[in-house]
């Protein structure tokens, strides 16, 4: 039996294309980052460990179950548990993107434990937002090589929310954002990175 369904192959191709787009923006370096998509049967297509995300091929995408177990013998990213915990929390989320953009890194250095984005027109690029008269908050959590512990920190924060959350930043590391599809997650990523740059410029921080 072929392990990889057509649903997997479609998602894997879309993740490869997303990687090339993200790389073209300079948001991914060396072998950093990881991307995933949840399939209709509940399994997850996710990037394998140690691959440059701007040069992904379909063979660089692997299949895991909802508990982060490899289903095809390939090695997933060390951060796979951060993806599966988000899928468990958000039934409507079907794509997660985690690049390492310089804007997210600088934001994590400049803003304490959260960044607030308010009254920007581009907030309407985020799912469900229809007016610039909007305020969203993204948490900034301390980096931790212990992924289960880091996942619990994120979960504890998300448990406190009464409004939609569109992502979080791991300090000195990068942004996690998500969506109901890969295109929506990409739209969220592009909008958030732009808004991060707006905030950085307001605070006098310039990219080289």
PDB file of C-alpha atoms in Angstrom:
ATOM      1  CA  UNK A   1       0.000   0.000   0.000  1.00  0.00           C
ATOM      2  CA  UNK A   2       1.274   3.465  -0.871  1.00  0.00           C
ATOM      3  CA  UNK A   3       1.718   5.360   2.396  1.00  0.00           C
ATOM      4  CA  UNK A   4       1.374   8.754   0.741  1.00  0.00           C
ATOM      5  CA  UNK A   5      -2.137   9.758  -0.327  1.00  0.00           C
ATOM      6  CA  UNK A   6      -2.911  12.322  -2.996  1.00  0.00           C
ATOM      7  CA  UNK A   7      -3.871  14.650  -0.144  1.00  0.00           C
ATOM      8  CA  UNK A   8      -0.340  14.278   1.247  1.00  0.00           C
ATOM      9  CA  UNK A   9       1.283  14.875  -2.136  1.00  0.00           C
ATOM     10  CA  UNK A  10      -0.790  18.019  -2.695  1.00  0.00           C
ATOM     11  CA  UNK A  11       0.070  19.361   0.752  1.00  0.00           C
ATOM     12  CA  UNK A  12       3.750  18.467   0.355  1.00  0.00           C
ATOM     13  CA  UNK A  13       3.955  20.336  -2.947  1.00  0.00           C
ATOM     14  CA  UNK A  14       2.250  23.361  -1.382  1.00  0.00           C
ATOM     15  CA  UNK A  15       4.695  23.320   1.554  1.00  0.00           C
ATOM     16  CA  UNK A  16       7.631  23.220  -0.855  1.00  0.00           C
ATOM     17  CA  UNK A  17       6.214  26.198  -2.731  1.00  0.00           C
ATOM     18  CA  UNK A  18       5.651  28.026   0.559  1.00  0.00           C
ATOM     19  CA  UNK A  19       9.272  27.385   1.477  1.00  0.00           C
ATOM     20  CA  UNK A  20      10.483  28.956  -1.755  1.00  0.00           C
ATOM     21  CA  UNK A  21       8.292  32.016  -1.220  1.00  0.00           C
ATOM     22  CA  UNK A  22       9.430  32.412   2.385  1.00  0.00           C
ATOM     23  CA  UNK A  23      13.066  32.017   1.347  1.00  0.00           C
ATOM     24  CA  UNK A  24      12.613  34.671  -1.356  1.00  0.00           C
ATOM     25  CA  UNK A  25      11.603  37.097   1.402  1.00  0.00           C
ATOM     26  CA  UNK A  26      14.735  36.348   3.414  1.00  0.00           C
ATOM     27  CA  UNK A  27      12.694  34.927   6.285  1.00  0.00           C
ATOM     28  CA  UNK A  28      14.441  31.552   6.461  1.00  0.00           C
ATOM     29  CA  UNK A  29      18.152  30.853   6.809  1.00  0.00           C
ATOM     30  CA  UNK A  30      20.320  27.735   6.547  1.00  0.00           C
ATOM     31  CA  UNK A  31      18.259  24.783   7.818  1.00  0.00           C
ATOM     32  CA  UNK A  32      16.118  26.814  10.223  1.00  0.00           C
ATOM     33  CA  UNK A  33      12.346  26.739  10.501  1.00  0.00           C
ATOM     34  CA  UNK A  34       9.650  24.151   9.950  1.00  0.00           C
ATOM     35  CA  UNK A  35       6.294  23.995   8.160  1.00  0.00           C
ATOM     36  CA  UNK A  36       3.352  21.617   8.344  1.00  0.00           C
ATOM     37  CA  UNK A  37      -0.141  20.907   7.054  1.00  0.00           C
ATOM     38  CA  UNK A  38      -2.847  18.771   8.635  1.00  0.00           C
ATOM     39  CA  UNK A  39      -4.491  16.346   6.219  1.00  0.00           C
ATOM     40  CA  UNK A  40      -8.138  15.329   6.015  1.00  0.00           C
ATOM     41  CA  UNK A  41      -7.481  12.045   7.836  1.00  0.00           C
ATOM     42  CA  UNK A  42      -5.831  13.796  10.788  1.00  0.00           C
ATOM     43  CA  UNK A  43      -2.263  12.910   9.879  1.00  0.00           C
ATOM     44  CA  UNK A  44       0.231  15.717   9.366  1.00  0.00           C
ATOM     45  CA  UNK A  45       2.651  16.507   6.539  1.00  0.00           C
ATOM     46  CA  UNK A  46       5.703  18.239   8.027  1.00  0.00           C
ATOM     47  CA  UNK A  47       9.186  19.221   6.917  1.00  0.00           C
ATOM     48  CA  UNK A  48      11.961  16.804   7.818  1.00  0.00           C
ATOM     49  CA  UNK A  49      14.888  17.841   9.973  1.00  0.00           C
ATOM     50  CA  UNK A  50      17.997  19.467   8.535  1.00  0.00           C
ATOM     51  CA  UNK A  51      16.747  20.682   5.135  1.00  0.00           C
ATOM     52  CA  UNK A  52      16.994  24.204   3.726  1.00  0.00           C
ATOM     53  CA  UNK A  53      13.384  25.296   3.431  1.00  0.00           C
ATOM     54  CA  UNK A  54      14.036  27.316   0.283  1.00  0.00           C
ATOM     55  CA  UNK A  55      15.131  24.171  -1.570  1.00  0.00           C
ATOM     56  CA  UNK A  56      12.483  21.728  -0.420  1.00  0.00           C
ATOM     57  CA  UNK A  57      11.486  18.765  -2.550  1.00  0.00           C
ATOM     58  CA  UNK A  58       8.441  16.574  -1.916  1.00  0.00           C
ATOM     59  CA  UNK A  59      10.765  13.912  -0.493  1.00  0.00           C
ATOM     60  CA  UNK A  60      11.752  16.431   2.216  1.00  0.00           C
ATOM     61  CA  UNK A  61       8.207  16.348   3.598  1.00  0.00           C
ATOM     62  CA  UNK A  62       7.290  13.487   5.917  1.00  0.00           C
ATOM     63  CA  UNK A  63       4.149  12.046   7.474  1.00  0.00           C
ATOM     64  CA  UNK A  64       3.432  11.970  11.208  1.00  0.00           C
ATOM     65  CA  UNK A  65       0.416  11.154  13.325  1.00  0.00           C
ATOM     66  CA  UNK A  66      -1.336  13.541  15.696  1.00  0.00           C
ATOM     67  CA  UNK A  67       1.031  12.499  18.510  1.00  0.00           C
ATOM     68  CA  UNK A  68       4.156  13.435  16.490  1.00  0.00           C
ATOM     69  CA  UNK A  69       5.127   9.833  15.710  1.00  0.00           C
ATOM     70  CA  UNK A  70       6.834   9.292  12.354  1.00  0.00           C
ATOM     71  CA  UNK A  71       4.725   7.161  10.015  1.00  0.00           C
ATOM     72  CA  UNK A  72       7.335   6.786   7.277  1.00  0.00           C
ATOM     73  CA  UNK A  73      10.612   6.401   9.153  1.00  0.00           C
ATOM     74  CA  UNK A  74      11.864   9.894   8.360  1.00  0.00           C
ATOM     75  CA  UNK A  75      13.161  12.254  11.064  1.00  0.00           C
ATOM     76  CA  UNK A  76      10.935  15.230  11.914  1.00  0.00           C
ATOM     77  CA  UNK A  77      12.019  18.578  13.284  1.00  0.00           C
ATOM     78  CA  UNK A  78      12.821  18.709  16.985  1.00  0.00           C
ATOM     79  CA  UNK A  79       9.963  21.226  17.259  1.00  0.00           C
ATOM     80  CA  UNK A  80       7.304  18.891  15.887  1.00  0.00           C
ATOM     81  CA  UNK A  81       5.547  18.862  19.258  1.00  0.00           C
ATOM     82  CA  UNK A  82       4.852  22.584  18.932  1.00  0.00           C
ATOM     83  CA  UNK A  83       2.936  21.859  15.733  1.00  0.00           C
ATOM     84  CA  UNK A  84       0.923  18.936  17.104  1.00  0.00           C
ATOM     85  CA  UNK A  85      -0.075  20.855  20.236  1.00  0.00           C
ATOM     86  CA  UNK A  86      -1.429  23.705  18.101  1.00  0.00           C
ATOM     87  CA  UNK A  87      -3.388  21.284  15.917  1.00  0.00           C
ATOM     88  CA  UNK A  88      -4.834  19.682  19.038  1.00  0.00           C
ATOM     89  CA  UNK A  89      -5.925  23.086  20.351  1.00  0.00           C
ATOM     90  CA  UNK A  90      -7.297  24.548  17.113  1.00  0.00           C
ATOM     91  CA  UNK A  91      -9.503  22.102  15.128  1.00  0.00           C
ATOM     92  CA  UNK A  92      -9.889  24.573  12.244  1.00  0.00           C
ATOM     93  CA  UNK A  93      -6.129  25.098  11.781  1.00  0.00           C
ATOM     94  CA  UNK A  94      -4.680  23.097   8.880  1.00  0.00           C
ATOM     95  CA  UNK A  95      -1.319  24.800   8.327  1.00  0.00           C
ATOM     96  CA  UNK A  96       1.486  26.078  10.568  1.00  0.00           C
ATOM     97  CA  UNK A  97       4.520  28.056   9.415  1.00  0.00           C
ATOM     98  CA  UNK A  98       7.612  28.786  11.472  1.00  0.00           C
ATOM     99  CA  UNK A  99      10.308  30.923   9.814  1.00  0.00           C
ATOM    100  CA  UNK A 100      13.139  32.857  11.483  1.00  0.00           C
ATOM    101  CA  UNK A 101      12.708  36.356  10.096  1.00  0.00           C
ATOM    102  CA  UNK A 102      14.951  39.140  11.372  1.00  0.00           C
ATOM    103  CA  UNK A 103      11.893  41.249  12.199  1.00  0.00           C
ATOM    104  CA  UNK A 104      10.534  38.592  14.570  1.00  0.00           C
ATOM    105  CA  UNK A 105      13.958  38.241  16.190  1.00  0.00           C
ATOM    106  CA  UNK A 106      14.299  42.004  16.712  1.00  0.00           C
ATOM    107  CA  UNK A 107      10.759  42.259  18.068  1.00  0.00           C
ATOM    108  CA  UNK A 108      11.617  39.601  20.638  1.00  0.00           C
ATOM    109  CA  UNK A 109      14.624  41.666  21.752  1.00  0.00           C
ATOM    110  CA  UNK A 110      12.765  44.964  21.954  1.00  0.00           C
ATOM    111  CA  UNK A 111       9.310  44.130  23.343  1.00  0.00           C
ATOM    112  CA  UNK A 112       9.024  42.342  26.701  1.00  0.00           C
ATOM    113  CA  UNK A 113       6.656  39.404  26.823  1.00  0.00           C
ATOM    114  CA  UNK A 114       4.228  40.483  24.096  1.00  0.00           C
ATOM    115  CA  UNK A 115       3.785  42.733  21.088  1.00  0.00           C
ATOM    116  CA  UNK A 116       0.534  44.621  20.543  1.00  0.00           C
ATOM    117  CA  UNK A 117      -0.539  45.497  16.995  1.00  0.00           C
ATOM    118  CA  UNK A 118      -3.295  48.087  16.830  1.00  0.00           C
ATOM    119  CA  UNK A 119      -5.092  50.282  14.273  1.00  0.00           C
ATOM    120  CA  UNK A 120      -3.215  49.002  11.217  1.00  0.00           C
ATOM    121  CA  UNK A 121      -5.131  48.576   7.949  1.00  0.00           C
ATOM    122  CA  UNK A 122      -3.226  45.364   7.238  1.00  0.00           C
ATOM    123  CA  UNK A 123      -4.712  43.712  10.306  1.00  0.00           C
ATOM    124  CA  UNK A 124      -7.605  42.952   7.960  1.00  0.00           C
ATOM    125  CA  UNK A 125      -5.345  40.361   6.285  1.00  0.00           C
ATOM    126  CA  UNK A 126      -5.813  38.218   9.388  1.00  0.00           C
ATOM    127  CA  UNK A 127      -8.658  35.724   9.529  1.00  0.00           C
ATOM    128  CA  UNK A 128     -11.931  37.180  10.768  1.00  0.00           C
ATOM    129  CA  UNK A 129     -10.751  40.790  11.103  1.00  0.00           C
ATOM    130  CA  UNK A 130     -12.811  43.284   9.109  1.00  0.00           C
ATOM    131  CA  UNK A 131     -11.676  46.666  10.413  1.00  0.00           C
ATOM    132  CA  UNK A 132      -8.440  48.484  11.162  1.00  0.00           C
ATOM    133  CA  UNK A 133      -9.970  49.408  14.515  1.00  0.00           C
ATOM    134  CA  UNK A 134      -8.561  46.210  15.927  1.00  0.00           C
ATOM    135  CA  UNK A 135      -6.018  45.290  18.580  1.00  0.00           C
ATOM    136  CA  UNK A 136      -4.226  41.945  18.654  1.00  0.00           C
ATOM    137  CA  UNK A 137      -1.531  40.650  20.972  1.00  0.00           C
ATOM    138  CA  UNK A 138       1.163  38.105  20.183  1.00  0.00           C
ATOM    139  CA  UNK A 139       3.050  36.599  23.122  1.00  0.00           C
ATOM    140  CA  UNK A 140       6.832  36.459  23.215  1.00  0.00           C
ATOM    141  CA  UNK A 141       8.002  33.358  25.080  1.00  0.00           C
ATOM    142  CA  UNK A 142      11.500  32.487  26.237  1.00  0.00           C
ATOM    143  CA  UNK A 143      13.395  30.045  24.060  1.00  0.00           C
ATOM    144  CA  UNK A 144      13.771  26.551  25.481  1.00  0.00           C
ATOM    145  CA  UNK A 145      15.427  23.441  24.055  1.00  0.00           C
ATOM    146  CA  UNK A 146      12.974  21.356  26.095  1.00  0.00           C
ATOM    147  CA  UNK A 147      10.117  21.289  23.569  1.00  0.00           C
ATOM    148  CA  UNK A 148       7.460  19.676  25.806  1.00  0.00           C
ATOM    149  CA  UNK A 149       8.130  22.352  28.433  1.00  0.00           C
ATOM    150  CA  UNK A 150       8.045  25.125  25.805  1.00  0.00           C
ATOM    151  CA  UNK A 151       4.790  23.733  24.453  1.00  0.00           C
ATOM    152  CA  UNK A 152       3.275  23.864  27.943  1.00  0.00           C
ATOM    153  CA  UNK A 153       4.313  27.520  28.307  1.00  0.00           C
ATOM    154  CA  UNK A 154       2.570  28.350  25.022  1.00  0.00           C
ATOM    155  CA  UNK A 155      -0.509  26.338  26.008  1.00  0.00           C
ATOM    156  CA  UNK A 156      -0.706  28.091  29.374  1.00  0.00           C
ATOM    157  CA  UNK A 157      -0.665  31.467  27.619  1.00  0.00           C
ATOM    158  CA  UNK A 158      -3.267  30.449  25.061  1.00  0.00           C
ATOM    159  CA  UNK A 159      -5.486  29.218  27.900  1.00  0.00           C
ATOM    160  CA  UNK A 160      -5.677  32.811  29.189  1.00  0.00           C
ATOM    161  CA  UNK A 161      -6.906  34.339  25.934  1.00  0.00           C
ATOM    162  CA  UNK A 162     -10.414  35.579  25.318  1.00  0.00           C
ATOM    163  CA  UNK A 163      -9.698  36.752  21.741  1.00  0.00           C
ATOM    164  CA  UNK A 164      -8.275  35.107  18.650  1.00  0.00           C
ATOM    165  CA  UNK A 165      -4.532  34.553  18.565  1.00  0.00           C
ATOM    166  CA  UNK A 166      -2.649  34.560  15.276  1.00  0.00           C
ATOM    167  CA  UNK A 167       0.794  33.486  16.398  1.00  0.00           C
ATOM    168  CA  UNK A 168       3.569  33.707  18.941  1.00  0.00           C
ATOM    169  CA  UNK A 169       7.265  34.531  18.916  1.00  0.00           C
ATOM    170  CA  UNK A 170       9.975  32.448  20.529  1.00  0.00           C
ATOM    171  CA  UNK A 171      12.545  34.958  21.767  1.00  0.00           C
ATOM    172  CA  UNK A 172      15.727  35.062  19.712  1.00  0.00           C
ATOM    173  CA  UNK A 173      14.275  32.337  17.528  1.00  0.00           C
ATOM    174  CA  UNK A 174      11.277  33.078  15.322  1.00  0.00           C
ATOM    175  CA  UNK A 175       7.534  33.339  14.721  1.00  0.00           C
ATOM    176  CA  UNK A 176       4.908  30.611  14.729  1.00  0.00           C
ATOM    177  CA  UNK A 177       1.735  31.459  12.843  1.00  0.00           C
ATOM    178  CA  UNK A 178      -1.091  29.367  11.423  1.00  0.00           C
ATOM    179  CA  UNK A 179      -4.242  29.332   9.337  1.00  0.00           C
ATOM    180  CA  UNK A 180      -7.081  27.235   7.974  1.00  0.00           C
ATOM    181  CA  UNK A 181      -4.970  26.546   4.866  1.00  0.00           C
ATOM    182  CA  UNK A 182      -1.411  27.007   3.673  1.00  0.00           C
ATOM    183  CA  UNK A 183      -2.338  30.144   1.670  1.00  0.00           C
ATOM    184  CA  UNK A 184      -4.031  31.656   4.723  1.00  0.00           C
ATOM    185  CA  UNK A 185      -1.029  30.885   6.955  1.00  0.00           C
ATOM    186  CA  UNK A 186       1.235  32.501   4.344  1.00  0.00           C
ATOM    187  CA  UNK A 187      -1.001  35.570   4.285  1.00  0.00           C
ATOM    188  CA  UNK A 188      -0.809  35.790   8.063  1.00  0.00           C
ATOM    189  CA  UNK A 189       2.963  35.428   7.959  1.00  0.00           C
ATOM    190  CA  UNK A 190       3.394  38.160   5.360  1.00  0.00           C
ATOM    191  CA  UNK A 191       1.053  40.543   7.181  1.00  0.00           C
ATOM    192  CA  UNK A 192       2.606  39.955  10.593  1.00  0.00           C
ATOM    193  CA  UNK A 193       6.162  40.392   9.358  1.00  0.00           C
ATOM    194  CA  UNK A 194       5.189  43.697   7.732  1.00  0.00           C
ATOM    195  CA  UNK A 195       3.513  44.877  10.927  1.00  0.00           C
ATOM    196  CA  UNK A 196       6.551  43.852  12.967  1.00  0.00           C
ATOM    197  CA  UNK A 197       8.668  46.031  10.694  1.00  0.00           C
ATOM    198  CA  UNK A 198       6.282  48.952  11.181  1.00  0.00           C
ATOM    199  CA  UNK A 199       6.651  48.651  14.948  1.00  0.00           C
ATOM    200  CA  UNK A 200      10.431  48.324  14.720  1.00  0.00           C
ATOM    201  CA  UNK A 201      10.696  51.467  12.612  1.00  0.00           C
ATOM    202  CA  UNK A 202       8.492  53.324  15.050  1.00  0.00           C
ATOM    203  CA  UNK A 203      10.982  52.373  17.747  1.00  0.00           C
ATOM    204  CA  UNK A 204      13.960  53.457  15.653  1.00  0.00           C
ATOM    205  CA  UNK A 205      15.242  50.002  14.762  1.00  0.00           C
ATOM    206  CA  UNK A 206      16.398  49.612  11.167  1.00  0.00           C
ATOM    207  CA  UNK A 207      17.331  46.490   9.319  1.00  0.00           C
ATOM    208  CA  UNK A 208      20.872  46.614   7.855  1.00  0.00           C
TER     209      UNK A 208
END
